[in-house]
């Protein structure tokens, strides 16, 4: 019955006139506004600056060029993106080919998986699920075409510098940008990175100006000559706590709920699959996940007793206009200070009592250097071994006995539980704050994607935008518990039963939430433009102008509206009409001042001022 109903609905959907959904929507909500491209075309805007799209993690397609026997018939078929058909048909073979070598972070022997090229690389993530497609279509309305749009696709699994070592992706981006500028009357490019693509392009800007062989040899004025503006969409400049939970227990909020509801599906051996173990083993070989570990330590993210977001009220929706804001009570009578008891700086706490207790009451036993116990793995684990199986009960207990982890101790935690992964990560990424940016060590590529350990290019005419959604609960810290003991298991999991004591609490289902776009907290997306790069600072010595453009989330009015035109969610924002209009105006020649400067609804300026960082 379910199958027949599904196929009948699919038939009706394809048989109905293309205008029918719009007709029904307009009957419910009234006439729809023109898409941004149509609106701006009527205003007379035309294509001017070439645009470069830089996709983020997981949204770009990957295809198979060489594989093992189990992958016969899949030459140049997508293993990532598209229908994901092979994931369902041969899941273990799919995991084998999507994983990288755990020692080198590059291709395993006999496997070559490469990024899809062209605009189709990331226009849709899956059939019907757009990423860049809506923005591309609206740009086309004012005259853009493939020769003036470039998708800088790359293998988002491997470390940023390794994309150049293996695929020469950074060199290709440099050459394509130079070609686009040369063939478009000298008009500089507008670069539009999304999500982790903001970190990747930040790395590129240092690489392109650095001398060969480590860099691209473009010289110190390359960026000034070729870039008009950088419009970062949902950029996790200072990392995301979600990356920590993903590396620690292969969970985020939604996975944690599924794991608690159906543990037999995700944790145990069902039909020969142990889903979360396979996910952990695979994702711990993807070095780019380590680029999003929180940067700046306790100075940025807070400690046991303090964080920049202290006092945030998860039920109060604040309204801001530019640099001013209003605050008060919400309909439930919650005060602005209702979040005072939430210790957001405690990114991982073992137990709700630890998450809420005064720091002086927490007794901790240092896990660093603790001896690891006997190997837990046995014959039933087979090919789902993870590094937890080498830790044994004593090592696992040492982690829990430390009780609480801040951004300053997260790296020590990951060094202990995932030494192979972090050993590779240490060679490619850094998470600190530079004391002296003139120190020659910061010329190494491992610092290039951390905005707190490198300078922006000497290019005062470039404008940098932070465009991101607000108004959606976004993961900031976690309450963990020990899993039930088993032979093959992940020993830690988010405690989905941990909830706040009242409806104003930010703790829901074991996760402390703050304002953000559902993936990136406001602090990470906005701090650098709000303060770190604002004016002439040691991180922005040429004084590039910075702008924050926030988009207050509004869900779709009805099902026929799809993912909505006012969404602030991390990926859905790519279809936000206000954001698309801002991007098109800048691509057509407008400046940040022409857009109206900053547009802010969150507390980003207030939170930024609370961070004591030498600028």
XYZ file of C-alpha atoms in Angstrom:
615
model
C 0.000 0.000 0.000
C 2.796 2.385 0.873
C 4.607 1.695 -2.401
C 1.445 2.063 -4.479
C 0.544 5.310 -2.735
C 4.056 6.669 -3.291
C 4.083 5.819 -7.006
C 0.582 7.280 -7.459
C 1.613 10.553 -5.803
C 4.780 10.644 -7.916
C 2.673 10.163 -11.038
C 0.331 12.983 -10.043
C 3.265 15.279 -9.295
C 4.788 14.706 -12.740
C 1.432 14.841 -14.521
C 0.265 18.139 -13.051
C 0.951 21.375 -14.973
C 4.177 23.095 -13.941
C 2.217 26.142 -12.827
C -0.136 24.200 -10.535
C 1.960 24.463 -7.323
C 2.343 28.204 -7.877
C -1.406 28.516 -8.529
C -2.277 26.755 -5.264
C 0.333 28.715 -3.300
C -0.953 32.055 -4.630
C -4.505 31.001 -3.817
C -3.426 30.485 -0.194
C -0.911 33.274 0.364
C -1.659 35.777 -2.402
C 0.501 36.717 -5.417
C 4.131 35.666 -5.156
C 6.903 38.199 -5.563
C 9.199 37.986 -8.567
C 12.387 35.975 -8.105
C 15.383 38.253 -7.438
C 16.829 37.749 -10.923
C 13.576 38.805 -12.584
C 13.149 41.771 -10.236
C 16.688 43.061 -10.776
C 16.537 42.482 -14.530
C 13.499 44.779 -14.593
C 15.588 47.359 -12.716
C 18.153 47.193 -15.501
C 20.943 45.312 -13.706
C 23.300 43.399 -15.975
C 26.123 40.927 -15.507
C 29.389 42.679 -14.753
C 31.816 40.870 -12.441
C 32.522 37.164 -13.065
C 31.452 35.014 -10.128
C 33.282 32.106 -8.512
C 31.371 29.586 -6.402
C 33.310 27.668 -3.731
C 31.204 24.804 -2.351
C 31.466 23.553 1.206
C 31.864 20.137 2.756
C 29.672 17.261 1.466
C 27.733 19.355 -1.081
C 30.036 18.679 -4.050
C 29.674 15.545 -6.170
C 32.365 12.843 -6.218
C 32.726 10.204 -8.937
C 34.684 6.965 -9.258
C 37.640 6.722 -11.648
C 39.247 3.562 -10.292
C 38.052 1.025 -7.780
C 38.122 -2.504 -6.466
C 36.214 -5.496 -7.853
C 33.104 -4.724 -5.827
C 32.750 -1.432 -7.743
C 32.615 -2.962 -11.232
C 30.416 -0.927 -13.574
C 30.712 2.298 -11.596
C 33.338 4.071 -13.701
C 32.542 7.825 -13.574
C 29.369 7.152 -11.633
C 28.692 9.402 -8.649
C 29.500 7.857 -5.317
C 28.515 11.107 -3.566
C 25.662 13.337 -4.669
C 22.916 12.361 -7.060
C 20.710 9.427 -6.120
C 23.180 7.685 -3.760
C 22.027 4.449 -5.367
C 25.238 2.564 -4.631
C 24.942 3.348 -0.942
C 21.786 1.216 -0.841
C 22.933 -1.490 -3.261
C 26.421 -2.172 -1.867
C 26.936 -0.157 1.332
C 30.196 -1.744 2.501
C 31.763 -1.293 -0.933
C 30.583 2.326 -0.909
C 32.179 2.962 2.506
C 35.402 1.326 1.306
C 35.647 3.672 -1.674
C 34.553 6.829 0.157
C 37.194 6.307 2.850
C 40.739 7.644 2.546
C 43.987 6.112 3.733
C 44.169 6.462 7.514
C 47.907 7.161 7.423
C 48.271 9.546 4.481
C 44.798 11.085 4.174
C 44.995 10.425 0.421
C 43.741 7.665 -1.909
C 43.839 4.079 -0.667
C 45.638 1.636 -2.943
C 43.638 0.915 -6.075
C 41.009 3.626 -5.522
C 40.565 6.977 -7.250
C 37.522 9.086 -6.373
C 37.551 12.563 -7.901
C 35.363 15.698 -7.764
C 32.769 16.268 -10.454
C 33.610 19.331 -12.554
C 31.492 22.201 -13.860
C 28.400 23.885 -12.453
C 26.709 20.485 -12.109
C 29.242 19.583 -9.416
C 27.156 21.265 -6.713
C 24.017 22.738 -8.269
C 21.949 19.935 -6.713
C 23.025 17.662 -3.872
C 20.363 15.101 -4.736
C 17.436 15.166 -7.198
C 15.142 18.003 -6.154
C 17.474 19.210 -3.368
C 19.158 22.361 -4.626
C 22.389 23.860 -3.351
C 23.658 26.403 -5.907
C 20.975 25.878 -8.572
C 18.617 28.674 -7.484
C 21.415 31.251 -7.255
C 22.778 30.181 -10.661
C 19.318 30.482 -12.253
C 18.790 33.970 -10.841
C 22.223 35.147 -11.977
C 21.355 33.881 -15.451
C 18.335 36.222 -15.448
C 20.625 39.262 -15.625
C 22.916 37.792 -18.258
C 25.323 35.416 -16.552
C 26.279 32.206 -18.322
C 28.842 29.459 -17.904
C 31.749 31.543 -19.191
C 31.123 34.120 -16.439
C 30.390 31.588 -13.671
C 32.900 29.076 -12.314
C 32.300 26.311 -9.776
C 35.606 25.771 -7.965
C 34.874 22.121 -7.191
C 37.383 20.160 -5.104
C 37.530 16.920 -3.169
C 36.118 18.137 0.129
C 37.401 15.043 1.970
C 41.136 15.744 1.744
C 43.164 18.442 3.500
C 43.196 21.826 1.776
C 46.868 21.728 0.820
C 46.512 18.134 -0.387
C 43.921 19.207 -2.972
C 46.846 20.926 -4.666
C 49.261 18.046 -4.129
C 46.920 15.456 -5.621
C 44.658 17.357 -8.041
C 46.279 20.795 -8.498
C 42.892 22.267 -7.560
C 44.328 25.505 -6.164
C 46.348 26.061 -9.355
C 43.240 25.463 -11.442
C 41.299 28.010 -9.380
C 44.087 30.555 -9.832
C 44.224 30.011 -13.606
C 40.444 30.133 -14.023
C 40.131 33.371 -12.063
C 42.918 34.956 -14.113
C 41.201 33.825 -17.328
C 37.799 35.152 -16.238
C 39.267 38.558 -15.373
C 41.206 38.719 -18.645
C 38.194 37.761 -20.796
C 35.690 40.042 -19.034
C 37.244 43.420 -19.639
C 39.431 43.330 -16.556
C 36.458 43.162 -14.186
C 37.536 41.476 -10.967
C 35.728 38.411 -9.683
C 33.155 38.192 -6.916
C 33.884 35.049 -4.918
C 30.973 33.298 -3.187
C 32.110 30.556 -0.784
C 29.578 28.521 1.170
C 30.172 26.857 4.543
C 33.606 25.183 4.703
C 34.297 26.729 1.290
C 34.956 29.976 3.198
C 37.874 28.294 4.985
C 39.080 26.706 1.758
C 39.117 30.047 -0.072
C 40.805 31.705 2.917
C 43.535 29.086 2.545
C 43.640 29.796 -1.209
C 44.248 33.531 -0.684
C 47.377 32.800 1.330
C 48.477 30.017 -1.032
C 48.107 32.083 -4.193
C 50.372 34.858 -2.911
C 52.958 32.644 -1.200
C 56.130 31.752 -3.124
C 56.454 28.361 -4.815
C 56.742 25.488 -4.165
C 54.524 25.747 -1.064
C 52.361 28.481 -2.616
C 51.122 29.579 -6.006
C 53.730 32.289 -6.569
C 51.182 34.952 -7.532
C 52.860 37.686 -5.510
C 51.590 39.917 -2.725
C 49.240 41.875 -5.018
C 47.488 38.954 -6.736
C 44.291 39.179 -4.668
C 44.140 42.967 -5.053
C 44.353 42.591 -8.843
C 41.773 39.827 -9.258
C 39.131 39.995 -6.477
C 36.385 42.595 -6.011
C 34.495 41.039 -3.105
C 34.241 37.843 -1.073
C 30.675 37.008 -0.034
C 30.938 34.218 2.528
C 27.666 32.347 3.074
C 27.439 30.566 6.440
C 31.213 30.571 6.860
C 32.433 28.673 9.978
C 35.483 30.916 10.364
C 36.086 29.958 14.001
C 34.882 26.360 13.671
C 31.727 24.621 14.858
C 31.074 22.562 18.014
C 29.164 20.144 15.769
C 32.531 19.030 14.351
C 33.614 17.929 17.840
C 30.578 15.705 18.440
C 30.919 14.289 14.937
C 34.535 13.274 15.484
C 34.000 12.150 19.091
C 30.893 9.968 18.706
C 29.804 10.273 15.035
C 26.747 12.205 16.239
C 24.985 15.491 15.900
C 21.635 16.414 17.419
C 19.486 14.521 14.903
C 21.699 11.417 14.889
C 21.679 11.365 18.685
C 17.874 11.281 18.705
C 17.803 8.463 16.143
C 20.419 6.566 18.145
C 18.357 6.793 21.311
C 15.111 5.788 19.563
C 16.568 2.916 17.533
C 19.933 1.889 19.029
C 19.736 -1.558 17.458
C 19.856 0.009 14.006
C 22.782 2.362 14.516
C 24.894 0.659 17.192
C 24.481 -3.088 16.904
C 24.929 -5.731 14.234
C 21.805 -5.607 12.058
C 21.989 -7.378 8.684
C 25.793 -7.305 8.979
C 25.942 -3.507 9.315
C 26.981 -1.395 12.292
C 26.080 1.976 10.894
C 27.647 4.470 13.273
C 30.881 2.506 13.496
C 31.205 2.535 9.728
C 30.381 6.250 9.648
C 33.013 6.994 12.299
C 35.677 4.894 10.610
C 34.985 6.608 7.269
C 34.652 10.223 8.428
C 37.776 10.034 10.588
C 39.727 9.600 7.353
C 38.305 12.872 5.953
C 40.882 15.451 6.958
C 38.729 18.479 6.163
C 36.465 17.685 9.111
C 39.390 18.778 11.303
C 39.397 22.224 9.654
C 36.156 22.973 11.523
C 37.285 22.137 15.050
C 36.698 25.299 17.164
C 39.555 27.809 16.878
C 40.773 30.286 19.436
C 40.392 28.054 22.488
C 38.848 29.413 25.677
C 39.528 33.026 24.629
C 36.884 32.747 21.904
C 34.543 29.982 23.061
C 34.665 30.416 26.831
C 35.827 28.356 29.795
C 34.138 26.530 32.660
C 32.581 29.721 34.014
C 32.282 32.142 31.107
C 31.349 32.353 27.440
C 30.546 35.283 25.113
C 26.920 34.147 24.816
C 26.243 34.151 28.567
C 22.688 35.302 29.230
C 21.371 34.221 25.824
C 17.659 33.448 25.984
C 16.695 30.582 23.705
C 13.010 31.558 23.631
C 13.410 35.274 23.079
C 13.583 36.446 19.478
C 15.473 39.720 19.442
C 15.030 42.226 16.662
C 17.982 44.276 15.517
C 18.322 46.962 12.918
C 21.897 47.497 11.745
C 24.097 48.034 14.820
C 21.317 48.590 17.375
C 18.978 46.155 19.074
C 16.043 45.910 21.396
C 15.463 43.364 24.100
C 12.801 42.481 26.620
C 10.493 39.643 27.502
C 8.880 37.065 25.272
C 5.373 35.741 25.416
C 6.310 33.227 28.088
C 7.744 35.891 30.340
C 11.321 34.677 30.020
C 13.882 37.329 30.830
C 17.038 37.998 28.825
C 19.056 36.531 31.678
C 17.211 33.186 31.635
C 20.183 31.531 29.922
C 22.555 32.614 32.662
C 22.853 29.087 34.032
C 23.950 27.656 30.684
C 27.709 27.153 30.602
C 28.218 27.291 26.844
C 31.988 27.127 27.265
C 31.681 23.508 28.446
C 31.528 21.990 24.975
C 31.390 18.423 26.324
C 30.109 17.559 29.809
C 29.613 14.061 31.157
C 26.242 14.354 32.872
C 23.748 17.174 33.237
C 24.871 17.740 36.824
C 28.417 18.418 35.595
C 27.134 20.752 32.872
C 25.287 22.871 35.443
C 27.528 22.642 38.529
C 29.781 25.482 39.684
C 33.299 24.807 38.470
C 34.606 24.679 42.060
C 32.375 21.653 42.701
C 33.664 19.583 39.757
C 36.305 16.992 40.644
C 38.314 16.005 37.590
C 40.915 13.316 36.978
C 43.341 14.199 34.209
C 43.127 11.721 31.325
C 46.241 12.991 29.535
C 48.862 10.300 29.752
C 46.430 7.776 31.231
C 47.251 4.194 30.286
C 44.964 2.576 27.775
C 43.627 -0.871 28.581
C 43.301 -4.145 26.756
C 42.118 -4.290 23.179
C 38.328 -4.530 23.053
C 38.143 -5.743 19.472
C 37.367 -9.379 18.798
C 36.354 -11.474 15.824
C 32.842 -9.997 15.725
C 34.167 -6.487 15.014
C 35.643 -7.572 11.678
C 36.040 -4.520 9.442
C 34.348 -2.002 11.731
C 37.346 -1.501 13.977
C 37.709 2.024 15.348
C 40.390 3.528 17.560
C 38.101 3.116 20.562
C 38.686 -0.642 20.357
C 42.364 -0.071 21.217
C 41.580 2.071 24.256
C 40.007 -0.550 26.460
C 37.831 0.109 29.500
C 40.528 2.007 31.472
C 41.112 4.462 28.618
C 37.403 5.014 28.081
C 36.825 5.538 31.806
C 39.662 8.089 31.927
C 37.818 10.198 29.341
C 34.603 10.217 31.361
C 36.427 10.928 34.631
C 37.767 14.210 33.266
C 34.070 15.202 33.219
C 34.099 18.457 31.228
C 35.945 19.761 28.156
C 36.255 23.309 26.882
C 37.625 24.456 23.532
C 41.034 24.580 25.181
C 41.025 20.865 26.061
C 39.116 19.484 23.083
C 42.320 18.989 21.093
C 43.851 16.957 23.925
C 40.688 14.846 23.985
C 40.854 14.165 20.247
C 44.578 13.399 20.460
C 43.727 10.723 23.010
C 40.732 9.100 21.296
C 41.767 9.517 17.635
C 45.576 9.718 17.484
C 45.941 8.755 13.827
C 43.423 11.339 12.658
C 44.855 14.153 14.776
C 48.412 13.301 13.740
C 47.384 14.035 10.145
C 45.427 17.077 11.252
C 48.399 18.558 13.107
C 50.284 18.651 9.813
C 47.545 20.636 8.043
C 45.609 22.743 10.553
C 46.127 24.905 13.614
C 43.556 26.202 16.090
C 45.325 28.798 18.218
C 45.709 32.574 18.305
C 48.900 34.137 16.950
C 50.937 36.206 19.382
C 53.193 37.606 16.675
C 52.063 37.322 13.061
C 55.571 38.279 11.923
C 56.891 34.995 13.268
C 58.154 33.027 10.206
C 56.352 29.891 11.374
C 53.051 31.435 10.234
C 54.260 31.205 6.641
C 53.467 27.482 6.772
C 50.230 26.305 5.142
C 48.901 24.700 8.345
C 48.006 28.211 9.596
C 46.432 29.536 6.396
C 42.817 28.564 7.087
C 42.777 29.963 10.635
C 41.838 33.681 10.569
C 43.339 34.080 14.057
C 46.789 33.016 12.864
C 47.128 34.787 9.534
C 46.583 38.160 7.887
C 44.178 39.126 5.151
C 45.889 40.084 1.869
C 47.130 43.634 1.357
C 44.107 44.633 -0.717
C 42.163 47.549 0.782
C 39.653 47.651 -2.094
C 38.348 44.118 -1.497
C 35.134 43.925 0.512
C 34.443 40.947 2.758
C 30.878 39.933 3.603
C 29.573 37.509 6.192
C 26.135 36.370 5.041
C 24.380 33.928 7.354
C 21.039 32.933 8.812
C 19.887 33.564 12.372
C 16.900 32.613 14.463
C 17.426 28.822 14.458
C 18.599 26.827 17.509
C 22.192 25.812 16.733
C 24.384 23.278 18.531
C 26.869 24.854 20.928
C 27.624 22.300 23.690
C 26.712 18.721 24.596
C 25.810 16.565 27.587
C 27.271 13.061 27.163
C 26.852 9.718 28.865
C 28.592 6.348 28.655
C 27.093 3.819 26.242
C 26.142 0.327 27.305
C 29.166 -1.970 27.152
C 29.444 -4.187 24.083
C 32.136 -5.804 21.998
C 31.829 -3.433 19.049
C 30.457 -0.045 19.959
C 31.093 3.674 20.298
C 31.446 4.098 24.062
C 30.048 7.639 24.334
C 26.774 9.142 23.211
C 24.798 12.346 23.641
C 22.337 12.010 26.520
C 19.074 12.820 24.764
C 17.210 12.590 28.083
C 19.031 15.641 29.451
C 16.698 18.640 29.286
C 16.641 22.002 30.995
C 14.540 22.536 34.091
C 12.212 25.051 32.437
C 10.942 26.027 29.007
C 13.393 28.921 28.818
C 16.411 26.618 29.050
C 18.832 26.266 26.143
C 19.342 22.555 26.961
C 17.149 20.303 24.835
C 17.822 16.620 24.256
C 21.367 16.766 25.564
C 22.325 19.733 23.381
C 22.820 23.354 24.436
C 21.653 25.629 21.627
C 22.425 29.227 20.749
C 21.477 31.508 17.874
C 22.692 30.491 14.433
C 21.772 28.844 11.161
C 21.297 25.308 12.559
C 24.939 24.390 11.849
C 27.163 27.437 12.428
C 26.690 29.514 15.617
C 26.516 33.281 15.139
C 29.815 33.662 17.003
C 31.733 31.654 14.407
C 30.045 33.145 11.349
C 30.104 36.774 12.453
C 32.964 37.523 14.859
C 35.702 38.217 12.320
C 33.629 40.762 10.370
C 32.125 42.193 13.553
C 35.437 42.752 15.321
C 38.437 40.646 14.264
C 38.692 42.234 10.790
C 36.722 45.418 11.466
C 38.840 48.447 10.568
C 42.617 48.140 10.555
C 43.611 45.312 12.882
C 46.621 43.026 13.011
C 44.512 40.462 11.141
C 43.399 43.058 8.550
C 46.336 45.475 8.198
C 45.126 47.045 4.941
C 41.701 47.836 6.374
C 39.486 45.847 4.015
C 35.871 46.856 4.555
C 33.733 44.213 6.234
C 29.968 43.799 6.271
C 27.586 41.523 8.134
C 24.300 40.665 6.455
C 22.070 38.470 8.618
C 18.886 36.815 7.355
C 16.196 36.236 9.950
C 14.826 32.742 9.464
C 11.212 32.290 8.419
C 9.968 28.775 7.587
C 7.933 28.137 4.420
C 4.307 29.154 4.667
C 3.055 25.853 3.212
C 4.311 22.589 1.742
C 4.068 23.846 -1.835
C 6.614 26.540 -1.034
C 9.294 23.859 -0.745
C 12.207 24.897 1.463
C 11.060 28.516 1.550
C 12.296 31.818 0.163
C 13.123 33.337 3.564
C 14.963 30.434 5.142
C 18.043 31.075 7.250
C 19.034 27.395 7.494
C 22.616 26.540 6.585
C 21.887 25.078 3.127
C 18.339 26.295 2.517
C 19.588 29.885 2.765
C 20.986 29.356 -0.739
C 17.391 29.845 -1.903
C 16.754 32.911 0.291
C 15.516 35.717 -1.987
C 17.060 38.498 0.137
C 20.476 36.824 0.100
C 20.315 36.154 -3.636
C 19.409 39.787 -4.256
C 22.402 40.957 -2.197
C 24.734 38.662 -4.136
C 23.395 39.740 -7.534
C 23.661 43.436 -6.710
C 27.318 43.066 -5.701
C 28.054 40.965 -8.795
C 26.465 43.713 -10.891
C 28.766 46.326 -9.351
C 27.257 47.445 -6.031
C 29.303 47.913 -2.861
C 28.477 46.929 0.690
C 27.440 50.515 1.421
C 25.043 50.358 -1.541
C 23.346 47.377 0.112
C 22.841 49.415 3.276
C 25.900 48.296 5.234
C 25.400 45.919 8.139
C 22.030 44.286 8.741
C 22.028 42.520 12.099
C 19.323 40.751 14.101
C 21.519 38.841 16.565
C 23.770 39.835 19.478
C 26.963 39.409 17.453
C 28.393 42.883 18.199
C 27.700 42.557 21.922
C 29.167 39.046 22.087
C 32.223 40.121 20.078
C 32.972 42.931 22.524
C 33.072 40.419 25.376
C 35.989 38.567 23.777
C 39.320 39.831 25.081
C 41.518 39.429 22.008
C 44.438 41.673 21.098
C 43.691 43.338 17.780
